[in-house]
mmCIF file of C-alpha atoms in Angstrom:
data_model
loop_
_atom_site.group_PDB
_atom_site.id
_atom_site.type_symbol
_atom_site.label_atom_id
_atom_site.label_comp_id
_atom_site.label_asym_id
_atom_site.label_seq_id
_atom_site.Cartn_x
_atom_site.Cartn_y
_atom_site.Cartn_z
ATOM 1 C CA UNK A 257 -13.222 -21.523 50.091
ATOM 2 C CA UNK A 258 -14.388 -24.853 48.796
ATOM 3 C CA UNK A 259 -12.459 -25.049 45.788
ATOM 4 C CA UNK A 260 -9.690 -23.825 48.007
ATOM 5 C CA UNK A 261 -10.358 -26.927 49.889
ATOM 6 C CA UNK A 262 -10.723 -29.222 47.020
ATOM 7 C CA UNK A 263 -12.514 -31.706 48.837
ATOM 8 C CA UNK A 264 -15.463 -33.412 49.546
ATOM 9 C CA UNK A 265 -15.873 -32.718 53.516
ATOM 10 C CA UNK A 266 -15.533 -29.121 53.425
ATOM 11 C CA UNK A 267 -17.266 -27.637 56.149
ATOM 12 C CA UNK A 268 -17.688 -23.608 55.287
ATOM 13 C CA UNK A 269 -17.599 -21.202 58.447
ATOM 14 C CA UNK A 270 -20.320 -20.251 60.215
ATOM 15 C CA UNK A 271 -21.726 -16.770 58.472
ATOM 16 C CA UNK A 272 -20.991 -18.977 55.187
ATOM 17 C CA UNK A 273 -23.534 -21.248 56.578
ATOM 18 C CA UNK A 274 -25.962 -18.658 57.834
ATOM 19 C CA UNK A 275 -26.022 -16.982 54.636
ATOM 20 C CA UNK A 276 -27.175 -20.604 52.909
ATOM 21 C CA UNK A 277 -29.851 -20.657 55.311
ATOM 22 C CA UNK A 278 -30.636 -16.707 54.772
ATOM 23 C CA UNK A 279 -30.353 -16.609 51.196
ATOM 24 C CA UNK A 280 -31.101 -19.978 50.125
ATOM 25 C CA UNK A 281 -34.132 -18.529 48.456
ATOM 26 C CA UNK A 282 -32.387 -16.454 45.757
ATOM 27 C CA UNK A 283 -32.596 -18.591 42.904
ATOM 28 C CA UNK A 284 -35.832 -18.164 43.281
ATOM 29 C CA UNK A 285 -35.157 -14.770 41.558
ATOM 30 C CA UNK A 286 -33.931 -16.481 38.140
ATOM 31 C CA UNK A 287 -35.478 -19.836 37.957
ATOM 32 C CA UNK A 288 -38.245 -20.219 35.593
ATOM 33 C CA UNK A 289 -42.185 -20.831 36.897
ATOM 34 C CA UNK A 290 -42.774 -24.595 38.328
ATOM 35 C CA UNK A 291 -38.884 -25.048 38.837
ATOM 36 C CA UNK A 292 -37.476 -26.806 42.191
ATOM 37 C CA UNK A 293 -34.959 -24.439 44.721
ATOM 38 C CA UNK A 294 -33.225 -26.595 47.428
ATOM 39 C CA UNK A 295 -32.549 -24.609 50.625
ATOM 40 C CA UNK A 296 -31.714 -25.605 54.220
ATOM 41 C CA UNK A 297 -34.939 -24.127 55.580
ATOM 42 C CA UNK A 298 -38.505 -24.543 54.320
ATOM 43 C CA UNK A 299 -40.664 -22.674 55.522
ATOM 44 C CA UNK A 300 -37.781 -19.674 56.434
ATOM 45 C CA UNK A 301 -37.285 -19.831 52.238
ATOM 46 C CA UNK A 302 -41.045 -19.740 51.566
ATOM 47 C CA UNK A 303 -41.162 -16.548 54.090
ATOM 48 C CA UNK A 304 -38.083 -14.750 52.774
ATOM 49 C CA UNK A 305 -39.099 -15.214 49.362
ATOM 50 C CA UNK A 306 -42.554 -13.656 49.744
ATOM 51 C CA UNK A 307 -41.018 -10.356 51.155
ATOM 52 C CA UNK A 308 -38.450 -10.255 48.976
ATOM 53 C CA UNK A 309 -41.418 -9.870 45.729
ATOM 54 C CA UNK A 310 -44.025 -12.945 46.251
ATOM 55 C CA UNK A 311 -41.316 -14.874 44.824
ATOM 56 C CA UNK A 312 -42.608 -18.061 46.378
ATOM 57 C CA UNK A 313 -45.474 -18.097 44.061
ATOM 58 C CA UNK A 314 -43.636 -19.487 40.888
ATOM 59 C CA UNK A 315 -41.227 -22.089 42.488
ATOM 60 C CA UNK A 316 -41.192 -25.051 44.802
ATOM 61 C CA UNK A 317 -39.156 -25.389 47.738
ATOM 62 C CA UNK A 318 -37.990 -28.373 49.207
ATOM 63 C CA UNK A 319 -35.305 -29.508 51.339
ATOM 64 C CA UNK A 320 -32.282 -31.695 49.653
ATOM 65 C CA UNK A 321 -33.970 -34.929 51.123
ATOM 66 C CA UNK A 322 -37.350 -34.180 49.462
ATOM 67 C CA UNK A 323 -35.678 -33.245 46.336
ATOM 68 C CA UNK A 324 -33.205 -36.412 46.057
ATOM 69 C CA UNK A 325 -36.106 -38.287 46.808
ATOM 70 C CA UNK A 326 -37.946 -36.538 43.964
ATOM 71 C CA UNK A 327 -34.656 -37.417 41.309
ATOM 72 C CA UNK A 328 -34.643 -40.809 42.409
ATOM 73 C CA UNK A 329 -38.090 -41.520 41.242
ATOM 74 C CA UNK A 330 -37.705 -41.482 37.911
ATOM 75 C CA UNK A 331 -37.615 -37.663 37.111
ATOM 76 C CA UNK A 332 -34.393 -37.435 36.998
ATOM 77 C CA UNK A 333 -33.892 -37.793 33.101
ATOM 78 C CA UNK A 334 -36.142 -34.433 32.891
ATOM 79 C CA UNK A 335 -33.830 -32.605 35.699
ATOM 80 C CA UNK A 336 -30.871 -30.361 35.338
ATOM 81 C CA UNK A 337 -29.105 -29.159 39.043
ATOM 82 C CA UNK A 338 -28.104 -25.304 38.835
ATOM 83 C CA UNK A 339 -26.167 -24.719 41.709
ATOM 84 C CA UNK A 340 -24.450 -21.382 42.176
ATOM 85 C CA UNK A 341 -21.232 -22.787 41.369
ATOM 86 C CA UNK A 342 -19.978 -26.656 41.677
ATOM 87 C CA UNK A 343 -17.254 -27.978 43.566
ATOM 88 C CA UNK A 344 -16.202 -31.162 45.367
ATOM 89 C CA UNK A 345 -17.628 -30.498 48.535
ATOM 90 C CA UNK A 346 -21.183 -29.634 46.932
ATOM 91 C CA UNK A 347 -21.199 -32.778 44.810
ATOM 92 C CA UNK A 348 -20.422 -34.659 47.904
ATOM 93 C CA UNK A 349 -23.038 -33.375 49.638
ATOM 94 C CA UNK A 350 -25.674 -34.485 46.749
ATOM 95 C CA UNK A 351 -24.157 -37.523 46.774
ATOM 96 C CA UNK A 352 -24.939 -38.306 50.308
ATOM 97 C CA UNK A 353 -28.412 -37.103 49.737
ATOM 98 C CA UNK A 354 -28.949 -39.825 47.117
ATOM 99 C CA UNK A 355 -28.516 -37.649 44.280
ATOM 100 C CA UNK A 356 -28.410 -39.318 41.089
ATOM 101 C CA UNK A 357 -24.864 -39.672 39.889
ATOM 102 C CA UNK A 358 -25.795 -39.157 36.548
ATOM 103 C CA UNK A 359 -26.818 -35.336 37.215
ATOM 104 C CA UNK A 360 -23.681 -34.602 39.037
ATOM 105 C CA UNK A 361 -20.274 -33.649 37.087
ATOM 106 C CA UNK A 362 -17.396 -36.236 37.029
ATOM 107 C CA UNK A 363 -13.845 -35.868 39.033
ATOM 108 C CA UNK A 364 -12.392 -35.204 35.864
ATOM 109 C CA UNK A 365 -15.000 -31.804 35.645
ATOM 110 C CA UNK A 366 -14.688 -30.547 39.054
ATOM 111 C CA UNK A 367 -10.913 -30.754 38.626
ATOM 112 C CA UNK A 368 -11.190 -28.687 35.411
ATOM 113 C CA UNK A 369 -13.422 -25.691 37.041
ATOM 114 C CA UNK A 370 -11.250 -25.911 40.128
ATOM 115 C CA UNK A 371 -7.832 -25.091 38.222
ATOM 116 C CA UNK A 372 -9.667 -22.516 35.699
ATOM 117 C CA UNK A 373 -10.915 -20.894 39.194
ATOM 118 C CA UNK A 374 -7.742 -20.559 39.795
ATOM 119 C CA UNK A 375 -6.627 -17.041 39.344
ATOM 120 C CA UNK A 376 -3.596 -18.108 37.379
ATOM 121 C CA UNK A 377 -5.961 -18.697 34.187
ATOM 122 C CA UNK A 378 -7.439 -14.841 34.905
ATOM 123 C CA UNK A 379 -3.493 -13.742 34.847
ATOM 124 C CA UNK A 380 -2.923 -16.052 31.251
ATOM 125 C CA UNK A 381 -6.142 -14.649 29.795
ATOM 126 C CA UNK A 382 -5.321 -11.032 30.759
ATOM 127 C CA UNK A 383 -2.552 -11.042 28.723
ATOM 128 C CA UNK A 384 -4.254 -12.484 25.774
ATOM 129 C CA UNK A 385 -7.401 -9.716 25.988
ATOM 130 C CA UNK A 386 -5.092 -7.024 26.110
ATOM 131 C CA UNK A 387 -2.895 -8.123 23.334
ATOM 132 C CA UNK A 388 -5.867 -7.448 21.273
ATOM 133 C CA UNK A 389 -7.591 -4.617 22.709
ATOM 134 C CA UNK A 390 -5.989 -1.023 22.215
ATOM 135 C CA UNK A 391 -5.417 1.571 25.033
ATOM 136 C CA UNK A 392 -6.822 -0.722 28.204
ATOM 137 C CA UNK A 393 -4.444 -1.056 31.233
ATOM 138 C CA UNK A 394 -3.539 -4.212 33.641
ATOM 139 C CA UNK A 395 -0.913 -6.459 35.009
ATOM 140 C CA UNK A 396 -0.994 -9.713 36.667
ATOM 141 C CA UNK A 397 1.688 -11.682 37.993
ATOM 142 C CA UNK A 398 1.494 -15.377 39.450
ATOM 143 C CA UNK A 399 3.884 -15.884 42.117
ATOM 144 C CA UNK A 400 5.109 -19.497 43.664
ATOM 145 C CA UNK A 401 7.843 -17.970 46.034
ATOM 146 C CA UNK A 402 8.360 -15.453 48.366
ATOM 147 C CA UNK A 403 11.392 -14.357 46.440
ATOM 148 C CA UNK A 404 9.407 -13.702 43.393
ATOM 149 C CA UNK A 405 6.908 -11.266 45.047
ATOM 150 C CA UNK A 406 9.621 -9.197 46.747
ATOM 151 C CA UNK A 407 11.500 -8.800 43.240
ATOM 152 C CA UNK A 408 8.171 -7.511 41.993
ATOM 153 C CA UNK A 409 6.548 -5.413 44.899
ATOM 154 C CA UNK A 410 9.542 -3.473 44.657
ATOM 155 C CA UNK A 411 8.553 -1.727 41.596
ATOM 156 C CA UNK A 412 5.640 -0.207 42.884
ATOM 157 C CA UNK A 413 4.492 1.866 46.207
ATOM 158 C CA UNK A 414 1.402 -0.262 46.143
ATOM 159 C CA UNK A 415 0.334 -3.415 45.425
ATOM 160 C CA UNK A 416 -2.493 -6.129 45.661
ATOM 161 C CA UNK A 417 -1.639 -9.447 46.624
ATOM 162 C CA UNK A 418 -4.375 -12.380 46.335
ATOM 163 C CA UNK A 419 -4.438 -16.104 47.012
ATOM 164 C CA UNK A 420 -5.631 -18.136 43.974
ATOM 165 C CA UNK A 421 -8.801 -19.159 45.415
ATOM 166 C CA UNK A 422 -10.927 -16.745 47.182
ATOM 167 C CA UNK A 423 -13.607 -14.729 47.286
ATOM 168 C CA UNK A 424 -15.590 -11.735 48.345
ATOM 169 C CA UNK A 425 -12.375 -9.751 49.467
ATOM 170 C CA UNK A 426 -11.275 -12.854 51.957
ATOM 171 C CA UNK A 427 -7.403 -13.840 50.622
ATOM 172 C CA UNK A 428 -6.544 -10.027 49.173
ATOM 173 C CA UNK A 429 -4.029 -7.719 50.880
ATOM 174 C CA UNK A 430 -3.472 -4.480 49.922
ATOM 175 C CA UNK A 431 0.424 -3.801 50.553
ATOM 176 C CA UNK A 432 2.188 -0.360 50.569
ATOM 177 C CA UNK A 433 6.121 0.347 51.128
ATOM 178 C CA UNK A 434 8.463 -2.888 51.849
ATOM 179 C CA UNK A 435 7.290 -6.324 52.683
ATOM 180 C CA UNK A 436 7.694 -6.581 57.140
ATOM 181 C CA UNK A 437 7.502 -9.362 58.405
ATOM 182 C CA UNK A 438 3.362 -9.927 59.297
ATOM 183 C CA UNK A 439 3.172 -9.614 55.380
ATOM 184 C CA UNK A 440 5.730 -11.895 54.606
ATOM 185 C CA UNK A 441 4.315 -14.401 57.229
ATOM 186 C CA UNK A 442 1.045 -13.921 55.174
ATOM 187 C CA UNK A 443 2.215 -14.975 51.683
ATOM 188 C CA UNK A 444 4.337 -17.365 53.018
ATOM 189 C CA UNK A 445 1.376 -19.121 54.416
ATOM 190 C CA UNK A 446 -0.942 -18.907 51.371
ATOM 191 C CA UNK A 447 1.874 -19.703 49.221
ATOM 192 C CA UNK A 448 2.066 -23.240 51.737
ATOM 193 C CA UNK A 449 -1.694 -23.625 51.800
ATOM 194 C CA UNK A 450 -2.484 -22.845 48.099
ATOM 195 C CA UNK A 451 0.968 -22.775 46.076
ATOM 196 C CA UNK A 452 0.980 -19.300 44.878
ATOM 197 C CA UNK A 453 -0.560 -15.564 44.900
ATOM 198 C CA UNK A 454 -1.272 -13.528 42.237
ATOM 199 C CA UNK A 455 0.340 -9.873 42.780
ATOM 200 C CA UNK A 456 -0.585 -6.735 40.982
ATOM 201 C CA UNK A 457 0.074 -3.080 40.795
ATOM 202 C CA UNK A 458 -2.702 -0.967 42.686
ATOM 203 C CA UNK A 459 -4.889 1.101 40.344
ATOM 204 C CA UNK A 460 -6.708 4.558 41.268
ATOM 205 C CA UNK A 461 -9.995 2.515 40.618
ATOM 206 C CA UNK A 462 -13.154 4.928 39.224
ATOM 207 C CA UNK A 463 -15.460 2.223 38.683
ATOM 208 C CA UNK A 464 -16.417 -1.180 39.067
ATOM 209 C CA UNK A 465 -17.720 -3.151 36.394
ATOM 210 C CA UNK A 466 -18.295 -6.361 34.696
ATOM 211 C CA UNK A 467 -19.486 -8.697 32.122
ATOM 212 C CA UNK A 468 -21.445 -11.474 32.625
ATOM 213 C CA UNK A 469 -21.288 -14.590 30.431
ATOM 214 C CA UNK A 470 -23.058 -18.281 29.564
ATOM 215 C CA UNK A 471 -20.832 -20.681 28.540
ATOM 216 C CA UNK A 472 -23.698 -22.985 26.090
ATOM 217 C CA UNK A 473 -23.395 -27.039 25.487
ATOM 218 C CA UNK A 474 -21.937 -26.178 21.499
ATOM 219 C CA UNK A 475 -19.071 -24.638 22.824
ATOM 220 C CA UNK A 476 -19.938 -21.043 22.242
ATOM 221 C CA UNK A 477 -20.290 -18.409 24.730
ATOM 222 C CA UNK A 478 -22.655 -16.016 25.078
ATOM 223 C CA UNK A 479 -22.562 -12.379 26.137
ATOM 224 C CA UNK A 480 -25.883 -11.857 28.974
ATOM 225 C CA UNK A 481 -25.071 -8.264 29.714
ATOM 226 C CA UNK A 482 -23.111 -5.506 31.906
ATOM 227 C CA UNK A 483 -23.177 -5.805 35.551
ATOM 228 C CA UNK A 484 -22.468 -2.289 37.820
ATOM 229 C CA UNK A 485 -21.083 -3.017 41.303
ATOM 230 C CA UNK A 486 -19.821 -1.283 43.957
ATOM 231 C CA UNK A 487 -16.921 -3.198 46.102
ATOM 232 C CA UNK A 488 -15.014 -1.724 49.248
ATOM 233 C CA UNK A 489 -11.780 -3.592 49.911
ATOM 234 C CA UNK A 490 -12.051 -6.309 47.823
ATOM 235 C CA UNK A 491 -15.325 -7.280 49.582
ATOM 236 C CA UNK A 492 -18.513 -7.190 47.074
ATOM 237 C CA UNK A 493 -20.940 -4.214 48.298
ATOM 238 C CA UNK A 494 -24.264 -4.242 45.820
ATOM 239 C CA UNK A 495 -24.959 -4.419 42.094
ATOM 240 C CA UNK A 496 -27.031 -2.115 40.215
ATOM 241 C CA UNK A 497 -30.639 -3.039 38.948
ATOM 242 C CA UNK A 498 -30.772 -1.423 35.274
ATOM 243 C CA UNK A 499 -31.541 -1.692 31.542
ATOM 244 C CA UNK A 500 -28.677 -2.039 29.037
ATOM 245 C CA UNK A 501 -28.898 1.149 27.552
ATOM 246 C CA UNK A 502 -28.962 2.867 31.494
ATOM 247 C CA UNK A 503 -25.450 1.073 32.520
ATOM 248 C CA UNK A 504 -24.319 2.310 29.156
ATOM 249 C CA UNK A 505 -25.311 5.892 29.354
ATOM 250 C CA UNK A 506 -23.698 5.776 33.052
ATOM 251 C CA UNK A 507 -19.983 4.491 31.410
ATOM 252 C CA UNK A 508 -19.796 6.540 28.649
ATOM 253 C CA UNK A 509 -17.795 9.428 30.034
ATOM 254 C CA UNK A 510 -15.301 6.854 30.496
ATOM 255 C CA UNK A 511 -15.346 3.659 28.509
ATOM 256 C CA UNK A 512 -17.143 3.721 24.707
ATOM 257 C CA UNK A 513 -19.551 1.433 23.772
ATOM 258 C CA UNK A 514 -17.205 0.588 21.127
ATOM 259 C CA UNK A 515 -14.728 -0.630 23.071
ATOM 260 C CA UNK A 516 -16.996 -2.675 25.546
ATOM 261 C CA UNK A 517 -18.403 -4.485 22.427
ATOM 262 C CA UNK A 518 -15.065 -5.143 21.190
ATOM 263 C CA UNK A 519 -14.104 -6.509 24.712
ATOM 264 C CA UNK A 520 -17.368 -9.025 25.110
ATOM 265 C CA UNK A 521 -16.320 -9.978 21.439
ATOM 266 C CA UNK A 522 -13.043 -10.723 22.296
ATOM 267 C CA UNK A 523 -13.533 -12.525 26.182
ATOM 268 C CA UNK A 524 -16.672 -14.695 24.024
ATOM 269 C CA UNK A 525 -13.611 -15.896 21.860
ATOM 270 C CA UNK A 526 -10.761 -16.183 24.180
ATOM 271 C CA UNK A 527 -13.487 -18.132 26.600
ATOM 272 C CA UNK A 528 -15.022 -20.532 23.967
ATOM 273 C CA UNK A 529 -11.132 -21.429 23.567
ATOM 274 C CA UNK A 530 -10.250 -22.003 26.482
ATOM 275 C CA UNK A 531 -13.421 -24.567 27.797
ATOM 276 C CA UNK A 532 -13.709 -25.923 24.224
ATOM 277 C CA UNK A 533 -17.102 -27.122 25.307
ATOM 278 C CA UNK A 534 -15.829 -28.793 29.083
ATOM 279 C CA UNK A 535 -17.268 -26.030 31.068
ATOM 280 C CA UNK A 536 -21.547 -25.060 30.243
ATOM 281 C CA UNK A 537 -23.194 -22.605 32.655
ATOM 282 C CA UNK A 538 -22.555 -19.134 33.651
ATOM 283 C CA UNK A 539 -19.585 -17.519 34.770
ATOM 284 C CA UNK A 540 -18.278 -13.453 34.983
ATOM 285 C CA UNK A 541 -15.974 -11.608 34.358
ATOM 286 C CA UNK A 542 -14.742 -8.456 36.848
ATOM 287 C CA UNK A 543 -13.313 -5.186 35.489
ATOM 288 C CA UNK A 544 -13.085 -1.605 36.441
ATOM 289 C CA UNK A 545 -12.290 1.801 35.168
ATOM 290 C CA UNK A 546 -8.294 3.667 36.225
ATOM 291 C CA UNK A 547 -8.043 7.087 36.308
ATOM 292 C CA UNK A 548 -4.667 7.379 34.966
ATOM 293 C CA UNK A 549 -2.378 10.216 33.993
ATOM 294 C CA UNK A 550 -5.913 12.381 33.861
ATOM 295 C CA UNK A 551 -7.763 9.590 31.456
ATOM 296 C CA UNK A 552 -9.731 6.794 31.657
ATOM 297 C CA UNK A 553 -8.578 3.402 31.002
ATOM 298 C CA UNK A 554 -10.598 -0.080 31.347
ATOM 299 C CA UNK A 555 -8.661 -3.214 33.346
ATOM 300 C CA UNK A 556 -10.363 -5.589 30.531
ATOM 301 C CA UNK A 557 -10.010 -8.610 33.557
ATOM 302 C CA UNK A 558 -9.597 -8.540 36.829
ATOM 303 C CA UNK A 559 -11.440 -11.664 38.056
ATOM 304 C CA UNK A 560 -12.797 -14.619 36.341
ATOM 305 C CA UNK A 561 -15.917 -16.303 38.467
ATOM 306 C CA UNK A 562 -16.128 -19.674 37.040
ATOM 307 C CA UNK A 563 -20.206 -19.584 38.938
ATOM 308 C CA UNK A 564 -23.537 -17.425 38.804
ATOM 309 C CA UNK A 565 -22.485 -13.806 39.934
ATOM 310 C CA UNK A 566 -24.739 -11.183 41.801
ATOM 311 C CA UNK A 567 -24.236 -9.201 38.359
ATOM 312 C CA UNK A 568 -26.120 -12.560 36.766
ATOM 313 C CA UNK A 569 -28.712 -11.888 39.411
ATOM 314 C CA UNK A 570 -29.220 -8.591 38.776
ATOM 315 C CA UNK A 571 -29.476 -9.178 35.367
ATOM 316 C CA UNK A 572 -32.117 -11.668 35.661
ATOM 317 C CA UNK A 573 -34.355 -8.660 37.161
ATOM 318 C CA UNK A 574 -34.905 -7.521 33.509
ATOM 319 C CA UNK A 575 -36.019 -3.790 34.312
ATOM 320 C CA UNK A 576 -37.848 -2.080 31.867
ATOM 321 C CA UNK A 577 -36.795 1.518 30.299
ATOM 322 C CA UNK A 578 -39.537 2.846 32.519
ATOM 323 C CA UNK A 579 -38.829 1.178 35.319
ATOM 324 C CA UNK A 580 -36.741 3.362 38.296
ATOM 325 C CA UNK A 581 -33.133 2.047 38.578
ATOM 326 C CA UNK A 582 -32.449 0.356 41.851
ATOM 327 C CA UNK A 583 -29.966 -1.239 43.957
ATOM 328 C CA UNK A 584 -29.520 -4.891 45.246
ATOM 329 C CA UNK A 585 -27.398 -5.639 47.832
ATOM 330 C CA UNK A 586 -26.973 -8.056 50.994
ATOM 331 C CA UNK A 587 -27.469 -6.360 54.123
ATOM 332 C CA UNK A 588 -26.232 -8.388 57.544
ATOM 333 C CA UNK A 589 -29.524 -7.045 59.859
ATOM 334 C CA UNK A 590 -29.429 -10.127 62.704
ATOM 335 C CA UNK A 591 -30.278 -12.191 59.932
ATOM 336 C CA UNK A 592 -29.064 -12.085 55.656
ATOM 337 C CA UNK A 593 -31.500 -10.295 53.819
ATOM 338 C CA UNK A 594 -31.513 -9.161 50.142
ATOM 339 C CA UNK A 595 -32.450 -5.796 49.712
ATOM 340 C CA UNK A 596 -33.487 -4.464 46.299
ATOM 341 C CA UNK A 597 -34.332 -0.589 46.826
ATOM 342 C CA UNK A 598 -34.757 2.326 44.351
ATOM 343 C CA UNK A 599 -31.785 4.490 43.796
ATOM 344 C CA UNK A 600 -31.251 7.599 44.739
ATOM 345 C CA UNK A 601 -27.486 8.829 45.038
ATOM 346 C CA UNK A 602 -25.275 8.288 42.075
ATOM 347 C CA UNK A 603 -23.758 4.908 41.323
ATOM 348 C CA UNK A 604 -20.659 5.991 39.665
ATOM 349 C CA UNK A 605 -17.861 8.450 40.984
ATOM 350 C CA UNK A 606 -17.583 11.915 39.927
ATOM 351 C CA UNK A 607 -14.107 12.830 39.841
#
């Protein structure tokens, strides 16, 4: 919604803000021992973290006063910020705080991660991963009219239409039969607000799946490892909490380990060539498995996250091969709470 926004006085709607307060703790879960996490809320961060695994006992929390205050007295040059994701409004908020300038990214850098957020770069580097990879499935079509998304809805009985910045199912309609006029209205509006939508065909999805990535400071990216997610309607659901080898065993019926080593080969290039060294931190990659025609065939790209991902989270877990796999999700109970509990019903479908 931010990036939507492009702007520096973004205000984010209220369960957005509840969830900072609720959550703030979480990167508490990856940071390394003695390492600062900002959150909104002290001592509700200190209490959240401690239920969630004693996580309070490796980091300090502090609130972004105490922490500007902190980088402005001389610390700064041995200080890196790791938010989720940047943006405008974010960098305007550390601003304000008295956030060194010199450990925030330039206009010229948020203005590159907003347009590769864009989803028009995840419909350009579609077409590129597929070129190269045999027997995967997946169109994408960017859309700056009205006209142009009639002329293509038409030849399908289903289709997916998103807005080019958006997230966690918000700004995706699922459309079946001809556009009336409520749908038109709606892409007529996002087209206004945002200057496009993506459209694609709707696939008989078996699986969700992704792969999560680091882009480094020499311009090389690095693969981190598979992420396992379950999504209903767009709208992200929980990840799965396993070793490398687990989430392998649980694909192989459908996709070959071949092939996802190929792909991560492949998305590493395409990705190095596309930042060429302008974008360092981590980002994902969504995909999923199609039943189609009574096979399986892998969608190498369906989103791009320019940001930390829950499948980054759950990575940074690190489960051992003895270790019970388990699932993390967010679960709205009055408050936001992680919960991270053992499995016990199969994470992939059964067809």
């Amino acid at each position: 919604m931010a990036l939507a926004f492009g702007r520096r006085n973004f205000t984010a709607p209220h369960v957005a803000r509840a969830m900072r307060v609720n959550l703030g703790f979480i990167p508490a879960v990856w940071a390394d021992a003695g390492d600062v996490v900002i959150v909104d809320d002290v001592d509700y961060a200190v209490k959240a973290a401690h239920k969630a695994g004693k996580l309070d006992e490796k980091v300090l929390f502090l609130s972004l006063t105490e922490a500007a205050t902190m980088m402005r007295s001389g610390a700064s040059q041995h200080v890196a910020i790791q938010p989720w994701g940047w943006d405008a409004t974010l960098c305007g908020q550390l601003q304000r705080a008295g956030v060194p300038l010199s450990l925030l990214p330039g206009e010229d850098a948020l203005q590159r991660i907003r347009t590769w957020s864009n989803r028009r770069t995840a419909v350009e580097l579609l077409k590129r991963v597929r070129r190269q990879l045999p027997d995967t499935i997946g169109e994408s079509f960017y859309c700056e009219s009205l006209h142009q998304v009639e002329e293509l809805a038409g030849q399908w009985s289903m289709v997916v239409v998103k807005a080019p910045w958006s997230c966690s199912g918000r700004g995706i309609r699922y459309m079946e039969g001809a556009l009336d006029d409520g749908k038109k209205k709606w892409i007529a509006n996002i087209i206004s607000q945002q200057g496009a939508v993506t459209l694609e065909p709707f696939y008989h999805k078996v699986i969700d799946l992704g792969m999560e990535f680091t882009a480094c400071l020499d311009g090389t990216v690095q693969f981190d490892g598979l992420s396992l997610f379950h999504t209903e309607n767009g709208a992200y659901m929980g990840n799965l909490i396993s070793t490398e080898q687990r989430k392998r065993e649980r694909l192989e019926k459908y996709v070959s380990s071949e092939l996802l080593d190929l792909t991560a080969a492949i998305l590493k290039k395409e990705l190095a060539s596309l930042f060429q060294g302008q974008y360092v931190g981590p980002l994902g990659i969504d995909m999923m498995v199609v039943a189609q025609e009574e096979r399986f065939l892998l969608h190498p790209l369906v989103e791009m996250n320019l940001r930390r991902t829950m499948g980054h989270m759950a990575l940074a877990f690190k489960p051992s091969p003895l270790e019970p796999e388990r699932m993390m999700r967010v679960r709205d109970n009055v408050n936001f709470e992680l919960q991270v509990k053992q499995l016990e019903n199969a994470f992939v479908k059964v067809l």
